[in-house]
Short mmCIF file of C-alpha atoms in Angstrom, two decimals:
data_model
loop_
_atom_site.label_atom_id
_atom_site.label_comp_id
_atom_site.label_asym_id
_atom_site.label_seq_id
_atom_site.Cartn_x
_atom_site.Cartn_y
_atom_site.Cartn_z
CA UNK A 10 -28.15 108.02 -16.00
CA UNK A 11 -29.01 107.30 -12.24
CA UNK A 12 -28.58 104.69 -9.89
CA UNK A 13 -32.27 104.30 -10.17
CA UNK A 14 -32.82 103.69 -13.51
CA UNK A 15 -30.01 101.24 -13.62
CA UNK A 16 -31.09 99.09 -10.30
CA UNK A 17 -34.94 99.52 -11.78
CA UNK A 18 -33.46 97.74 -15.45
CA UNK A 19 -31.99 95.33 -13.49
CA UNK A 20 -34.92 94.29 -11.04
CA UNK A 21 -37.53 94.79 -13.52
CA UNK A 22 -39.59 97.72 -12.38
CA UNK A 23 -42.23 99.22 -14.53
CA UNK A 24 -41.98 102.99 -15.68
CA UNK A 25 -44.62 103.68 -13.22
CA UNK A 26 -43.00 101.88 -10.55
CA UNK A 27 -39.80 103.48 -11.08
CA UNK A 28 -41.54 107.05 -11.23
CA UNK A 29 -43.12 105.85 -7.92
CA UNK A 30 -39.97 104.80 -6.23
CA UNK A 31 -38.45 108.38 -7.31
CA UNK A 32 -41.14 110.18 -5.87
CA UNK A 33 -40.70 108.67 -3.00
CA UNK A 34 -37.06 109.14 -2.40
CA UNK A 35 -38.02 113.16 -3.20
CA UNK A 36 -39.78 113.10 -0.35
CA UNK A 37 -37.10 111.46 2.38
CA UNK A 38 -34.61 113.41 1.64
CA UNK A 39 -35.15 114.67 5.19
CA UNK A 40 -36.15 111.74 6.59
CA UNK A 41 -33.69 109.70 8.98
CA UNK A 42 -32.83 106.20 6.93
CA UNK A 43 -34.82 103.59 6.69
CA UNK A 44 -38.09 105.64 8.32
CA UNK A 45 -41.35 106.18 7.30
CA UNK A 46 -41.76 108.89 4.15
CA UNK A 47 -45.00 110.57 3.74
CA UNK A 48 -46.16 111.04 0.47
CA UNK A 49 -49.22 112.64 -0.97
CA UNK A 50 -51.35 110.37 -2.67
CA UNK A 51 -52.52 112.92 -5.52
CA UNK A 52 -48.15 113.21 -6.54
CA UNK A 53 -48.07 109.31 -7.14
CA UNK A 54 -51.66 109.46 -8.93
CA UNK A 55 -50.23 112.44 -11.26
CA UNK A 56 -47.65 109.66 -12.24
CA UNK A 57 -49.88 107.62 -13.43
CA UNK A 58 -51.90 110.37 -14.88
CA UNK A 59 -49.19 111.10 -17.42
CA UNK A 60 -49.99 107.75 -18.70
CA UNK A 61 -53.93 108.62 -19.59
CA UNK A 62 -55.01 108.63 -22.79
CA UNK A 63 -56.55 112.16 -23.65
CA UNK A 64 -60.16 110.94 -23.48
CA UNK A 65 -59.32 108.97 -20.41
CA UNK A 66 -58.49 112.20 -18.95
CA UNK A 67 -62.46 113.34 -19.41
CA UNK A 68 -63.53 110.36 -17.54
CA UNK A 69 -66.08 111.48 -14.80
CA UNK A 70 -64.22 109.12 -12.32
CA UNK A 71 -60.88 110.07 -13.13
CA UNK A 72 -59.69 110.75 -9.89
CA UNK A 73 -61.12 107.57 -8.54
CA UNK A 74 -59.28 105.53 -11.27
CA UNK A 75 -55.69 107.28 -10.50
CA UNK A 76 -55.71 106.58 -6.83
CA UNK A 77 -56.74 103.15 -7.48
CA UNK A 78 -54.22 102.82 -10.06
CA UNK A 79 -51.58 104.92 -6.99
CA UNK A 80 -53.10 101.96 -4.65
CA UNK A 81 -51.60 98.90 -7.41
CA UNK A 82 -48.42 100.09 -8.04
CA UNK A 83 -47.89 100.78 -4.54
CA UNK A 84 -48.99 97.22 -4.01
CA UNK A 85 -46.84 95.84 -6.16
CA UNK A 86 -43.90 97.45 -5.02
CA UNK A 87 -44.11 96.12 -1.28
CA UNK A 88 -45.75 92.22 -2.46
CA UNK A 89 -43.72 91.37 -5.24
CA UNK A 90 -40.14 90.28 -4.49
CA UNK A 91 -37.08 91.43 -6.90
CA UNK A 92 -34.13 89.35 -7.28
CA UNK A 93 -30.66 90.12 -8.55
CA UNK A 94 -27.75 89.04 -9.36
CA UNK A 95 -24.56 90.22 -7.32
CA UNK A 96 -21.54 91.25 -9.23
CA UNK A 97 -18.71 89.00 -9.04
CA UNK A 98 -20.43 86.52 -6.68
CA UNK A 99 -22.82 83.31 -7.32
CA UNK A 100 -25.36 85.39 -4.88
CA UNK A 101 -28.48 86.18 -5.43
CA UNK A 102 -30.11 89.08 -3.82
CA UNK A 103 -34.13 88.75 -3.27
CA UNK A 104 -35.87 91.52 -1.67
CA UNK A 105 -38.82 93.73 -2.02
CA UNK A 106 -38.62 97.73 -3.06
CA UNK A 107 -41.07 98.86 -0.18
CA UNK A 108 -40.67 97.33 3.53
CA UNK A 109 -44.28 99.29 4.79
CA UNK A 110 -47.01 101.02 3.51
CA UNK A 111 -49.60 102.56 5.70
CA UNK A 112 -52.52 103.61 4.07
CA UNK A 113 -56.63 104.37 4.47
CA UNK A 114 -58.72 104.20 1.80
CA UNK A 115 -59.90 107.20 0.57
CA UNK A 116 -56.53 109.18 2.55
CA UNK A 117 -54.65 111.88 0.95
CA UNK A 118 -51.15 110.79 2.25
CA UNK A 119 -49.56 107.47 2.52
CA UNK A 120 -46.87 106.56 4.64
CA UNK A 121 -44.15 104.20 3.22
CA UNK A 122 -40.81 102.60 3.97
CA UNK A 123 -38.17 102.12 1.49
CA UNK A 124 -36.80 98.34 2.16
CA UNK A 125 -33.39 98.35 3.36
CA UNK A 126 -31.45 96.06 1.05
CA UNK A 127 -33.07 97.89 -2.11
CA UNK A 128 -31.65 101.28 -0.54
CA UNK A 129 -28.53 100.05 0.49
CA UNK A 130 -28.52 98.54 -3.18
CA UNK A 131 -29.58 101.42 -5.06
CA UNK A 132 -26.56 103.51 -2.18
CA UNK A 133 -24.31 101.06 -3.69
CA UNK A 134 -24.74 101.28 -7.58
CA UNK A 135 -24.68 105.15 -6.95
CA UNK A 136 -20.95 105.01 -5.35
CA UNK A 137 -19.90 102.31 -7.37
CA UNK A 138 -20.98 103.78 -10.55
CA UNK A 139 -20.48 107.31 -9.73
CA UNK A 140 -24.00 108.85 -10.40
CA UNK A 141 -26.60 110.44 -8.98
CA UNK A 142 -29.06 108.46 -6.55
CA UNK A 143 -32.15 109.46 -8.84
#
């Protein structure tokens, strides 16, 4: 169990989103907090790619369909805000997984920022509940 996959049952996030969101934090481990993490496009696509269907695989635009796929979920993750409850309080959080995404059509990276309040969040649920970040 990881902080992740309990803050992702709790906000909702899709397998793919979740797998998204991990990928992600494997690739700012080096980055100063709350900056900018470049990730390859073709890492999040293979996500998705695990989800194919064998003769979905042999589809001539396969590629094409993964980033656009990479290009939704990525979407999703910085439009669509997540609420939760806080423990022990009559709060209620609302924020959104991704703060930034900066991306080109067609580009082979894309750079993102993790929103703050989900990473202080997920920071939290990790100390609190003793387990790994992701």
């Amino acid at each position: 169990m990881t902080a992740l996959l309990i803050l992702s049952e709790a906000l909702g996030l899709g397998v793919d989103e979740q797998r998204f969101v991990a990928a992600i934090l494997r690739e700012r481990r080096e980055a100063k907090p709350y900056a900018l993490t470049t990730v390859s496009m073709a890492a999040l696509a293979s996500v998705i790619e695990s989800d194919l269907e064998p003769e979905e695989r042999l589809a001539p635009n396969v590629q094409q369909m993964l980033m656009n796929g990479a290009e939704v979920v990525l979407a999703g993750l910085l439009r669509q805000s997540r609420s939760l409850k806080i423990a022990g309080e009559s709060a209620i959080a609302t924020f959104r997984v991704l703060d930034e995404v900066r991306y080109r059509k067609g580009a082979s990276v894309v750079d993102v920022r993790i929103g703050q309040a989900f990473l202080q969040v997920l920071t939290r649920v990790a100390n609190d509940g003793r387990v790994p970040l992701h």
